[in-house]
């Protein structure tokens, strides 16, 4: 895992390669962090039964009142919304059967039995954008030609999680 590149783009891969970056050890949704809270965000992610649940770095953003910055992309890329889906226990998010995963760090191999995301239903992660803007959970602007969104993890969860709990298909695209 230490030498496995991320698949989410050039910016996260460049960040991950910085010598001071720490990477979490989750086999499907690892994160990299730099700074005084880097260890807090990355430690123990391999012990999370799900990729984005309450023991993940994604939920830790909520606990620390953190933010997610989107540069040139919209909320369709918001992995934090998977945290809300997992916490709300939506039926479409996780595979029913757990898998046996091996995490190879270079120094050791860790085996974990965990649940992973399933693919299928199409989501509409842009749906909460208007609510976030209205309730000051997101600031939208530009850097150069790129549209930038700065989203409060706490406000996103506080606004959207109750909606998902009330309607488990809240984030699903409506069939045409």
Tab-separated table of N, CA and C in Angstrom:
chain	number	residue	atom	x	y	z
A	1	UNK	N	0.828	-1.206	0.000
A	1	UNK	CA	0.000	0.000	0.000
A	1	UNK	C	0.863	1.256	0.000
A	2	UNK	N	1.982	1.194	0.692
A	2	UNK	CA	2.846	2.362	0.797
A	2	UNK	C	3.284	2.864	-0.590
A	3	UNK	N	3.547	1.940	-1.496
A	3	UNK	CA	4.038	2.311	-2.829
A	3	UNK	C	2.968	2.254	-3.906
A	4	UNK	N	1.729	2.017	-3.532
A	4	UNK	CA	0.642	1.953	-4.500
A	4	UNK	C	0.111	3.354	-4.753
A	5	UNK	N	0.105	3.764	-6.013
A	5	UNK	CA	-0.365	5.118	-6.322
A	5	UNK	C	-1.876	5.206	-6.148
A	6	UNK	N	-2.340	6.424	-5.890
A	6	UNK	CA	-3.783	6.619	-5.778
A	6	UNK	C	-4.351	6.808	-7.183
A	7	UNK	N	-5.612	6.541	-7.332
A	7	UNK	CA	-6.253	6.583	-8.646
A	7	UNK	C	-7.180	7.782	-8.801
A	8	UNK	N	-7.106	8.717	-7.859
A	8	UNK	CA	-8.053	9.835	-7.869
A	8	UNK	C	-7.511	11.110	-8.520
A	9	UNK	N	-6.343	11.028	-9.142
A	9	UNK	CA	-5.859	12.180	-9.888
A	9	UNK	C	-4.469	12.637	-9.506
A	10	UNK	N	-3.989	13.606	-10.250
A	10	UNK	CA	-2.628	14.113	-10.110
A	10	UNK	C	-2.419	14.871	-8.790
A	11	UNK	N	-3.384	15.674	-8.380
A	11	UNK	CA	-3.231	16.457	-7.148
A	11	UNK	C	-3.104	15.544	-5.929
A	12	UNK	N	-4.023	14.571	-5.727
A	12	UNK	CA	-3.855	13.701	-4.563
A	12	UNK	C	-2.589	12.842	-4.633
A	13	UNK	N	-2.208	12.422	-5.830
A	13	UNK	CA	-0.995	11.604	-5.962
A	13	UNK	C	0.247	12.429	-5.638
A	14	UNK	N	0.294	13.679	-6.080
A	14	UNK	CA	1.418	14.560	-5.762
A	14	UNK	C	1.485	14.799	-4.253
A	15	UNK	N	0.348	15.009	-3.637
A	15	UNK	CA	0.261	15.206	-2.185
A	15	UNK	C	0.755	13.957	-1.451
A	16	UNK	N	0.290	12.786	-1.874
A	16	UNK	CA	0.655	11.526	-1.239
A	16	UNK	C	2.153	11.285	-1.283
A	17	UNK	N	2.811	11.724	-2.349
A	17	UNK	CA	4.240	11.478	-2.530
A	17	UNK	C	5.139	12.413	-1.725
A	18	UNK	N	4.581	13.436	-1.121
A	18	UNK	CA	5.399	14.332	-0.302
A	18	UNK	C	5.976	13.543	0.874
A	19	UNK	N	7.239	13.795	1.196
A	19	UNK	CA	7.913	12.984	2.222
A	19	UNK	C	7.247	13.078	3.587
A	20	UNK	N	6.592	14.193	3.893
A	20	UNK	CA	5.952	14.349	5.197
A	20	UNK	C	4.533	13.776	5.245
A	21	UNK	N	4.028	13.294	4.129
A	21	UNK	CA	2.662	12.761	4.084
A	21	UNK	C	2.578	11.396	4.758
A	22	UNK	N	1.531	11.213	5.546
A	22	UNK	CA	1.202	9.911	6.136
A	22	UNK	C	-0.016	9.377	5.395
A	23	UNK	N	-0.016	8.078	5.160
A	23	UNK	CA	-1.134	7.466	4.432
A	23	UNK	C	-1.827	6.452	5.328
A	24	UNK	N	-3.150	6.482	5.305
A	24	UNK	CA	-3.905	5.484	6.049
A	24	UNK	C	-3.790	4.141	5.330
A	25	UNK	N	-4.102	3.074	6.035
A	25	UNK	CA	-3.885	1.740	5.492
A	25	UNK	C	-5.158	1.031	5.045
A	26	UNK	N	-6.224	1.753	4.787
A	26	UNK	CA	-7.424	1.084	4.296
A	26	UNK	C	-7.183	0.635	2.853
A	27	UNK	N	-7.556	-0.597	2.508
A	27	UNK	CA	-7.227	-1.112	1.171
A	27	UNK	C	-8.009	-0.512	0.010
A	28	UNK	N	-9.167	0.116	0.261
A	28	UNK	CA	-9.930	0.683	-0.856
A	28	UNK	C	-10.085	2.198	-0.801
A	29	UNK	N	-9.994	2.809	0.363
A	29	UNK	CA	-10.255	4.244	0.494
A	29	UNK	C	-9.213	4.943	1.368
A	30	UNK	N	-7.947	4.635	1.145
A	30	UNK	CA	-6.897	5.254	1.949
A	30	UNK	C	-6.860	6.763	1.707
A	31	UNK	N	-6.330	7.481	2.680
A	31	UNK	CA	-6.156	8.927	2.566
A	31	UNK	C	-4.725	9.275	2.953
A	32	UNK	N	-4.279	10.431	2.508
A	32	UNK	CA	-2.979	10.958	2.927
A	32	UNK	C	-3.224	12.244	3.696
A	33	UNK	N	-2.360	12.498	4.681
A	33	UNK	CA	-2.510	13.698	5.506
A	33	UNK	C	-1.126	14.260	5.841
A	34	UNK	N	-1.082	15.565	5.979
A	34	UNK	CA	0.138	16.277	6.371
A	34	UNK	C	-0.250	17.246	7.479
A	35	UNK	N	0.614	17.406	8.463
A	35	UNK	CA	0.371	18.393	9.510
A	35	UNK	C	0.239	17.766	10.878
A	36	UNK	N	-0.082	18.607	11.852
A	36	UNK	CA	-0.077	18.167	13.245
A	36	UNK	C	-1.138	17.112	13.540
A	37	UNK	N	-2.185	17.027	12.739
A	37	UNK	CA	-3.227	16.022	12.958
A	37	UNK	C	-3.134	14.849	11.978
A	38	UNK	N	-2.057	14.767	11.237
A	38	UNK	CA	-1.916	13.713	10.225
A	38	UNK	C	-2.048	12.319	10.828
A	39	UNK	N	-1.406	12.100	11.954
A	39	UNK	CA	-1.483	10.786	12.604
A	39	UNK	C	-2.913	10.487	13.065
A	40	UNK	N	-3.570	11.487	13.611
A	40	UNK	CA	-4.962	11.329	14.056
A	40	UNK	C	-5.850	10.873	12.899
A	41	UNK	N	-5.699	11.507	11.743
A	41	UNK	CA	-6.563	11.194	10.610
A	41	UNK	C	-6.246	9.845	9.970
A	42	UNK	N	-5.001	9.420	9.984
A	42	UNK	CA	-4.621	8.212	9.253
A	42	UNK	C	-4.575	6.944	10.101
A	43	UNK	N	-4.317	7.061	11.383
A	43	UNK	CA	-4.141	5.881	12.243
A	43	UNK	C	-5.456	5.122	12.426
A	44	UNK	N	-5.378	3.820	12.254
A	44	UNK	CA	-6.505	2.942	12.529
A	44	UNK	C	-7.507	2.758	11.406
A	45	UNK	N	-7.314	3.426	10.270
A	45	UNK	CA	-8.271	3.306	9.174
A	45	UNK	C	-8.396	1.858	8.707
A	46	UNK	N	-7.311	1.097	8.808
A	46	UNK	CA	-7.338	-0.316	8.400
A	46	UNK	C	-8.248	-1.148	9.300
A	47	UNK	N	-8.619	-0.630	10.451
A	47	UNK	CA	-9.499	-1.341	11.370
A	47	UNK	C	-10.976	-1.000	11.177
A	48	UNK	N	-11.256	-0.080	10.270
A	48	UNK	CA	-12.634	0.297	9.982
A	48	UNK	C	-13.289	-0.824	9.174
A	49	UNK	N	-14.425	-1.318	9.629
A	49	UNK	CA	-15.119	-2.402	8.922
A	49	UNK	C	-15.647	-1.973	7.561
A	50	UNK	N	-15.834	-0.660	7.391
A	50	UNK	CA	-16.295	-0.114	6.119
A	50	UNK	C	-15.324	0.984	5.691
A	51	UNK	N	-15.300	1.327	4.418
A	51	UNK	CA	-14.323	2.314	3.940
A	51	UNK	C	-14.468	3.712	4.540
A	52	UNK	N	-15.699	4.145	4.783
A	52	UNK	CA	-15.932	5.553	5.114
A	52	UNK	C	-16.750	5.765	6.380
A	53	UNK	N	-16.880	4.761	7.215
A	53	UNK	CA	-17.734	4.842	8.395
A	53	UNK	C	-17.164	5.699	9.510
A	54	UNK	N	-17.703	5.529	10.701
A	54	UNK	CA	-17.354	6.387	11.838
A	54	UNK	C	-15.935	6.198	12.347
A	55	UNK	N	-15.233	5.154	11.931
A	55	UNK	CA	-13.840	4.966	12.336
A	55	UNK	C	-12.874	5.371	11.224
A	56	UNK	N	-13.378	6.033	10.219
A	56	UNK	CA	-12.552	6.419	9.058
A	56	UNK	C	-12.071	7.863	9.165
A	57	UNK	N	-11.045	8.205	8.403
A	57	UNK	CA	-10.592	9.605	8.352
A	57	UNK	C	-11.675	10.552	7.852
A	58	UNK	N	-12.579	10.046	7.030
A	58	UNK	CA	-13.645	10.893	6.497
A	58	UNK	C	-14.535	11.395	7.628
A	59	UNK	N	-14.940	10.504	8.540
A	59	UNK	CA	-15.773	10.924	9.662
A	59	UNK	C	-14.971	11.758	10.657
A	60	UNK	N	-13.671	11.494	10.744
A	60	UNK	CA	-12.827	12.294	11.636
A	60	UNK	C	-12.830	13.761	11.204
A	61	UNK	N	-13.036	14.024	9.918
A	61	UNK	CA	-13.185	15.413	9.456
A	61	UNK	C	-14.376	16.073	10.155
A	62	UNK	N	-15.447	15.331	10.285
A	62	UNK	CA	-16.630	15.834	10.990
A	62	UNK	C	-16.271	16.131	12.446
A	63	UNK	N	-15.602	15.173	13.092
A	63	UNK	CA	-15.268	15.315	14.507
A	63	UNK	C	-14.362	16.522	14.775
A	64	UNK	N	-13.508	16.852	13.836
A	64	UNK	CA	-12.577	17.978	14.003
A	64	UNK	C	-13.057	19.243	13.299
A	65	UNK	N	-14.320	19.235	12.850
A	65	UNK	CA	-14.894	20.394	12.167
A	65	UNK	C	-14.039	20.797	10.955
A	66	UNK	N	-13.624	19.775	10.193
A	66	UNK	CA	-12.769	19.988	9.029
A	66	UNK	C	-13.540	20.366	7.774
A	67	UNK	N	-12.784	20.569	6.707
A	67	UNK	CA	-13.340	20.990	5.428
A	67	UNK	C	-12.832	20.096	4.314
A	68	UNK	N	-13.608	20.042	3.236
A	68	UNK	CA	-13.211	19.343	2.021
A	68	UNK	C	-13.153	20.390	0.913
A	69	UNK	N	-12.041	20.417	0.194
A	69	UNK	CA	-11.855	21.394	-0.887
A	69	UNK	C	-11.936	20.684	-2.229
A	70	UNK	N	-12.788	21.181	-3.100
A	70	UNK	CA	-12.958	20.637	-4.449
A	70	UNK	C	-12.456	21.686	-5.438
A	71	UNK	N	-11.462	21.333	-6.213
A	71	UNK	CA	-10.880	22.258	-7.185
A	71	UNK	C	-11.185	21.740	-8.583
A	72	UNK	N	-12.042	22.445	-9.300
A	72	UNK	CA	-12.356	22.074	-10.680
A	72	UNK	C	-13.275	20.868	-10.810
A	73	UNK	N	-13.833	20.402	-9.702
A	73	UNK	CA	-14.791	19.292	-9.731
A	73	UNK	C	-15.969	19.643	-8.828
A	74	UNK	N	-17.070	18.929	-9.027
A	74	UNK	CA	-18.247	19.197	-8.203
A	74	UNK	C	-18.380	18.132	-7.107
A	75	UNK	N	-19.506	18.105	-6.451
A	75	UNK	CA	-19.696	17.204	-5.322
A	75	UNK	C	-19.840	15.737	-5.726
A	76	UNK	N	-19.910	15.446	-7.007
A	76	UNK	CA	-19.932	14.043	-7.444
A	76	UNK	C	-18.692	13.309	-6.938
A	77	UNK	N	-17.633	14.041	-6.640
A	77	UNK	CA	-16.379	13.454	-6.151
A	77	UNK	C	-16.306	13.414	-4.627
A	78	UNK	N	-17.378	13.689	-3.943
A	78	UNK	CA	-17.356	13.851	-2.484
A	78	UNK	C	-17.451	12.510	-1.753
A	79	UNK	N	-16.306	11.930	-1.459
A	79	UNK	CA	-16.261	10.661	-0.740
A	79	UNK	C	-16.889	10.795	0.639
A	80	UNK	N	-16.838	11.973	1.227
A	80	UNK	CA	-17.458	12.175	2.544
A	80	UNK	C	-18.942	11.813	2.520
A	81	UNK	N	-19.601	11.990	1.382
A	81	UNK	CA	-21.017	11.618	1.299
A	81	UNK	C	-21.191	10.100	1.454
A	82	UNK	N	-20.178	9.323	1.089
A	82	UNK	CA	-20.243	7.877	1.342
A	82	UNK	C	-20.290	7.610	2.849
A	83	UNK	N	-19.610	8.448	3.624
A	83	UNK	CA	-19.686	8.302	5.085
A	83	UNK	C	-21.129	8.424	5.547
A	84	UNK	N	-21.817	9.403	5.027
A	84	UNK	CA	-23.201	9.628	5.429
A	84	UNK	C	-24.080	8.460	4.991
A	85	UNK	N	-23.822	7.933	3.788
A	85	UNK	CA	-24.576	6.764	3.327
A	85	UNK	C	-24.336	5.565	4.249
A	86	UNK	N	-23.079	5.357	4.629
A	86	UNK	CA	-22.754	4.222	5.490
A	86	UNK	C	-23.383	4.383	6.875
A	87	UNK	N	-23.296	5.580	7.441
A	87	UNK	CA	-23.859	5.830	8.773
A	87	UNK	C	-25.383	5.700	8.751
A	88	UNK	N	-26.007	6.136	7.661
A	88	UNK	CA	-27.463	6.019	7.520
A	88	UNK	C	-27.886	4.603	7.141
A	89	UNK	N	-26.902	3.748	6.862
A	89	UNK	CA	-27.161	2.347	6.515
A	89	UNK	C	-28.082	2.207	5.304
A	90	UNK	N	-27.753	2.956	4.236
A	90	UNK	CA	-28.547	2.837	3.012
A	90	UNK	C	-28.329	1.436	2.420
A	91	UNK	N	-29.334	0.858	1.807
A	91	UNK	CA	-29.225	-0.521	1.340
A	91	UNK	C	-28.363	-0.713	0.089
A	92	UNK	N	-28.063	0.344	-0.628
A	92	UNK	CA	-27.357	0.218	-1.899
A	92	UNK	C	-25.842	0.412	-1.800
A	93	UNK	N	-25.328	0.800	-0.664
A	93	UNK	CA	-23.932	1.249	-0.563
A	93	UNK	C	-22.899	0.137	-0.423
A	94	UNK	N	-23.116	-0.789	0.489
A	94	UNK	CA	-22.106	-1.806	0.795
A	94	UNK	C	-22.514	-3.179	0.279
A	95	UNK	N	-21.506	-3.967	-0.113
A	95	UNK	CA	-21.771	-5.347	-0.487
A	95	UNK	C	-22.297	-6.092	0.734
A	96	UNK	N	-23.186	-7.037	0.510
A	96	UNK	CA	-23.789	-7.783	1.618
A	96	UNK	C	-22.778	-8.693	2.316
A	97	UNK	N	-21.872	-9.267	1.554
A	97	UNK	CA	-20.860	-10.166	2.113
A	97	UNK	C	-19.561	-9.398	2.338
A	98	UNK	N	-18.895	-9.699	3.438
A	98	UNK	CA	-17.611	-9.046	3.662
A	98	UNK	C	-16.527	-9.777	2.867
A	99	UNK	N	-15.381	-9.132	2.727
A	99	UNK	CA	-14.264	-9.699	1.968
A	99	UNK	C	-13.042	-9.785	2.875
A	100	UNK	N	-12.163	-10.671	2.528
A	100	UNK	CA	-10.911	-10.823	3.246
A	100	UNK	C	-9.856	-10.037	2.469
A	101	UNK	N	-9.350	-8.972	3.036
A	101	UNK	CA	-8.393	-8.101	2.350
A	101	UNK	C	-7.005	-8.235	2.961
A	102	UNK	N	-6.006	-8.154	2.109
A	102	UNK	CA	-4.618	-8.146	2.576
A	102	UNK	C	-4.038	-6.771	2.302
A	103	UNK	N	-3.465	-6.191	3.329
A	103	UNK	CA	-2.831	-4.878	3.225
A	103	UNK	C	-1.337	-5.112	3.367
A	104	UNK	N	-0.614	-4.855	2.292
A	104	UNK	CA	0.833	-5.088	2.288
A	104	UNK	C	1.529	-3.745	2.445
A	105	UNK	N	2.215	-3.561	3.565
A	105	UNK	CA	2.825	-2.270	3.873
A	105	UNK	C	4.290	-2.191	3.467
A	106	UNK	N	4.896	-3.290	3.143
A	106	UNK	CA	6.336	-3.321	2.891
A	106	UNK	C	7.047	-4.004	4.037
A	107	UNK	N	6.655	-3.657	5.263
A	107	UNK	CA	7.228	-4.273	6.456
A	107	UNK	C	6.421	-5.492	6.888
A	108	UNK	N	5.112	-5.453	6.650
A	108	UNK	CA	4.252	-6.540	7.108
A	108	UNK	C	3.020	-6.642	6.233
A	109	UNK	N	2.312	-7.746	6.411
A	109	UNK	CA	1.035	-7.945	5.736
A	109	UNK	C	-0.042	-8.018	6.801
A	110	UNK	N	-1.091	-7.214	6.637
A	110	UNK	CA	-2.204	-7.167	7.585
A	110	UNK	C	-3.417	-7.760	6.869
A	111	UNK	N	-4.108	-8.655	7.522
A	111	UNK	CA	-5.322	-9.233	6.954
A	111	UNK	C	-6.525	-8.670	7.702
A	112	UNK	N	-7.505	-8.209	6.967
A	112	UNK	CA	-8.720	-7.652	7.554
A	112	UNK	C	-9.942	-8.213	6.834
A	113	UNK	N	-10.988	-8.452	7.599
A	113	UNK	CA	-12.267	-8.862	7.067
A	113	UNK	C	-13.152	-7.624	7.104
A	114	UNK	N	-13.577	-7.129	5.935
A	114	UNK	CA	-14.310	-5.871	5.905
A	114	UNK	C	-15.338	-5.841	4.790
A	115	UNK	N	-16.154	-4.829	4.832
A	115	UNK	CA	-17.172	-4.611	3.807
A	115	UNK	C	-16.668	-3.552	2.839
A	116	UNK	N	-16.971	-3.730	1.568
A	116	UNK	CA	-16.548	-2.764	0.557
A	116	UNK	C	-17.772	-2.236	-0.187
A	117	UNK	N	-17.567	-1.136	-0.880
A	117	UNK	CA	-18.655	-0.533	-1.644
A	117	UNK	C	-19.031	-1.424	-2.817
A	118	UNK	N	-20.318	-1.421	-3.126
A	118	UNK	CA	-20.753	-2.107	-4.331
A	118	UNK	C	-21.097	-1.046	-5.369
A	119	UNK	N	-21.047	-1.436	-6.591
A	119	UNK	CA	-21.340	-0.502	-7.675
A	119	UNK	C	-22.681	-0.869	-8.277
A	120	UNK	N	-23.371	0.094	-8.751
A	120	UNK	CA	-24.679	-0.171	-9.338
A	120	UNK	C	-25.521	1.076	-9.389
A	121	UNK	N	-26.244	1.375	-8.294
A	121	UNK	CA	-27.140	2.537	-8.330
A	121	UNK	C	-26.372	3.835	-8.578
A	122	UNK	N	-26.912	4.670	-9.411
A	122	UNK	CA	-26.282	5.956	-9.699
A	122	UNK	C	-26.707	6.990	-8.658
A	123	UNK	N	-25.730	7.690	-8.137
A	123	UNK	CA	-26.013	8.694	-7.113
A	123	UNK	C	-25.997	10.096	-7.706
A	124	UNK	N	-26.629	11.003	-7.006
A	124	UNK	CA	-26.637	12.419	-7.362
A	124	UNK	C	-26.036	13.192	-6.192
A	125	UNK	N	-24.712	13.187	-6.099
A	125	UNK	CA	-24.030	13.855	-4.992
A	125	UNK	C	-24.063	15.377	-5.128
A	126	UNK	N	-24.496	15.893	-6.270
A	126	UNK	CA	-24.643	17.347	-6.422
A	126	UNK	C	-25.952	17.846	-5.810
A	127	UNK	N	-26.848	16.941	-5.508
A	127	UNK	CA	-28.171	17.321	-5.004
A	127	UNK	C	-28.112	18.260	-3.791
A	128	UNK	N	-27.221	18.036	-2.804
A	128	UNK	CA	-27.224	18.907	-1.617
A	128	UNK	C	-26.580	20.282	-1.818
A	129	UNK	N	-26.036	20.568	-3.001
A	129	UNK	CA	-25.277	21.808	-3.174
A	129	UNK	C	-26.078	23.056	-2.821
A	130	UNK	N	-27.306	23.176	-3.306
A	130	UNK	CA	-28.115	24.376	-3.027
A	130	UNK	C	-28.383	24.530	-1.529
A	131	UNK	N	-28.666	23.412	-0.866
A	131	UNK	CA	-28.884	23.443	0.589
A	131	UNK	C	-27.627	23.888	1.324
A	132	UNK	N	-26.470	23.386	0.884
A	132	UNK	CA	-25.206	23.760	1.520
A	132	UNK	C	-24.918	25.246	1.334
A	133	UNK	N	-25.128	25.757	0.138
A	133	UNK	CA	-24.910	27.186	-0.115
A	133	UNK	C	-25.859	28.035	0.729
A	134	UNK	N	-27.119	27.646	0.769
A	134	UNK	CA	-28.134	28.398	1.513
A	134	UNK	C	-27.821	28.423	3.008
A	135	UNK	N	-27.295	27.314	3.535
A	135	UNK	CA	-27.048	27.186	4.978
A	135	UNK	C	-25.588	27.391	5.366
A	136	UNK	N	-24.833	28.026	4.476
A	136	UNK	CA	-23.427	28.362	4.717
A	136	UNK	C	-22.559	27.143	5.049
A	137	UNK	N	-22.900	26.028	4.430
A	137	UNK	CA	-22.093	24.824	4.573
A	137	UNK	C	-21.064	24.702	3.466
A	138	UNK	N	-21.180	25.576	2.477
A	138	UNK	CA	-20.252	25.562	1.357
A	138	UNK	C	-20.045	26.977	0.837
A	139	UNK	N	-18.800	27.247	0.490
A	139	UNK	CA	-18.446	28.494	-0.188
A	139	UNK	C	-18.009	28.098	-1.586
A	140	UNK	N	-18.501	28.808	-2.576
A	140	UNK	CA	-18.173	28.511	-3.972
A	140	UNK	C	-17.494	29.726	-4.578
A	141	UNK	N	-16.394	29.497	-5.275
A	141	UNK	CA	-15.668	30.590	-5.904
A	141	UNK	C	-14.822	30.084	-7.054
A	142	UNK	N	-13.781	30.859	-7.389
A	142	UNK	CA	-12.897	30.472	-8.493
A	142	UNK	C	-11.447	30.702	-8.106
A	143	UNK	N	-10.612	29.815	-8.579
A	143	UNK	CA	-9.162	30.009	-8.565
A	143	UNK	C	-8.750	29.867	-10.019
A	144	UNK	N	-8.316	30.960	-10.614
A	144	UNK	CA	-8.050	30.938	-12.049
A	144	UNK	C	-9.325	30.594	-12.784
A	145	UNK	N	-9.264	29.593	-13.640
A	145	UNK	CA	-10.452	29.155	-14.376
A	145	UNK	C	-11.226	28.056	-13.662
A	146	UNK	N	-10.706	27.564	-12.550
A	146	UNK	CA	-11.334	26.440	-11.853
A	146	UNK	C	-12.389	26.902	-10.857
A	147	UNK	N	-13.555	26.279	-10.908
A	147	UNK	CA	-14.572	26.497	-9.887
A	147	UNK	C	-14.119	25.723	-8.647
A	148	UNK	N	-14.194	26.398	-7.500
A	148	UNK	CA	-13.728	25.819	-6.247
A	148	UNK	C	-14.890	25.788	-5.261
A	149	UNK	N	-15.003	24.671	-4.546
A	149	UNK	CA	-16.022	24.520	-3.511
A	149	UNK	C	-15.309	24.155	-2.215
A	150	UNK	N	-15.564	24.906	-1.166
A	150	UNK	CA	-15.028	24.599	0.158
A	150	UNK	C	-16.224	24.202	1.022
A	151	UNK	N	-16.228	22.933	1.464
A	151	UNK	CA	-17.389	22.367	2.150
A	151	UNK	C	-17.024	22.020	3.593
A	152	UNK	N	-17.835	22.466	4.512
A	152	UNK	CA	-17.699	22.102	5.922
A	152	UNK	C	-18.235	20.685	6.104
A	153	UNK	N	-17.381	19.771	6.568
A	153	UNK	CA	-17.819	18.389	6.793
A	153	UNK	C	-18.926	18.346	7.844
A	154	UNK	N	-18.797	19.155	8.872
A	154	UNK	CA	-19.798	19.175	9.939
A	154	UNK	C	-21.150	19.641	9.421
A	155	UNK	N	-21.153	20.747	8.695
A	155	UNK	CA	-22.429	21.255	8.180
A	155	UNK	C	-23.021	20.311	7.135
A	156	UNK	N	-22.167	19.723	6.305
A	156	UNK	CA	-22.655	18.774	5.310
A	156	UNK	C	-23.362	17.614	6.013
A	157	UNK	N	-22.721	17.058	7.041
A	157	UNK	CA	-23.334	15.941	7.774
A	157	UNK	C	-24.593	16.377	8.514
A	158	UNK	N	-24.531	17.513	9.177
A	158	UNK	CA	-25.680	17.978	9.959
A	158	UNK	C	-26.894	18.286	9.077
A	159	UNK	N	-26.651	18.708	7.842
A	159	UNK	CA	-27.743	19.038	6.919
A	159	UNK	C	-28.234	17.795	6.176
A	160	UNK	N	-27.313	16.985	5.670
A	160	UNK	CA	-27.683	15.909	4.747
A	160	UNK	C	-27.969	14.576	5.442
A	161	UNK	N	-27.279	14.252	6.526
A	161	UNK	CA	-27.497	12.961	7.179
A	161	UNK	C	-28.959	12.763	7.611
A	162	UNK	N	-29.605	13.752	8.209
A	162	UNK	CA	-31.023	13.550	8.553
A	162	UNK	C	-31.900	13.296	7.315
A	163	UNK	N	-31.557	13.923	6.199
A	163	UNK	CA	-32.330	13.716	4.965
A	163	UNK	C	-32.163	12.290	4.449
A	164	UNK	N	-30.942	11.764	4.553
A	164	UNK	CA	-30.692	10.390	4.101
A	164	UNK	C	-31.353	9.394	5.049
A	165	UNK	N	-31.291	9.661	6.351
A	165	UNK	CA	-31.931	8.754	7.316
A	165	UNK	C	-33.442	8.708	7.104
A	166	UNK	N	-34.026	9.846	6.749
A	166	UNK	CA	-35.470	9.918	6.516
A	166	UNK	C	-35.854	9.257	5.194
A	167	UNK	N	-35.012	9.447	4.179
A	167	UNK	CA	-35.277	8.901	2.840
A	167	UNK	C	-33.995	8.236	2.344
A	168	UNK	N	-33.917	6.917	2.476
A	168	UNK	CA	-32.691	6.166	2.147
A	168	UNK	C	-32.263	6.342	0.692
A	169	UNK	N	-33.150	6.786	-0.179
A	169	UNK	CA	-32.786	6.989	-1.590
A	169	UNK	C	-32.549	8.470	-1.913
A	170	UNK	N	-32.377	9.299	-0.894
A	170	UNK	CA	-32.204	10.746	-1.093
A	170	UNK	C	-31.091	11.051	-2.103
A	171	UNK	N	-29.979	10.349	-2.040
A	171	UNK	CA	-28.835	10.641	-2.919
A	171	UNK	C	-28.835	9.847	-4.220
A	172	UNK	N	-29.881	9.072	-4.465
A	172	UNK	CA	-29.949	8.305	-5.715
A	172	UNK	C	-30.520	9.167	-6.822
A	173	UNK	N	-29.985	8.975	-8.030
A	173	UNK	CA	-30.548	9.668	-9.195
A	173	UNK	C	-31.926	9.133	-9.476
A	174	UNK	N	-32.797	10.033	-9.858
A	174	UNK	CA	-34.168	9.643	-10.209
A	174	UNK	C	-34.161	9.046	-11.616
A	175	UNK	N	-34.834	7.916	-11.828
A	175	UNK	CA	-34.911	7.343	-13.175
A	175	UNK	C	-35.659	8.284	-14.115
A	176	UNK	N	-35.189	8.334	-15.350
A	176	UNK	CA	-35.830	9.239	-16.340
A	176	UNK	C	-36.919	8.543	-17.081
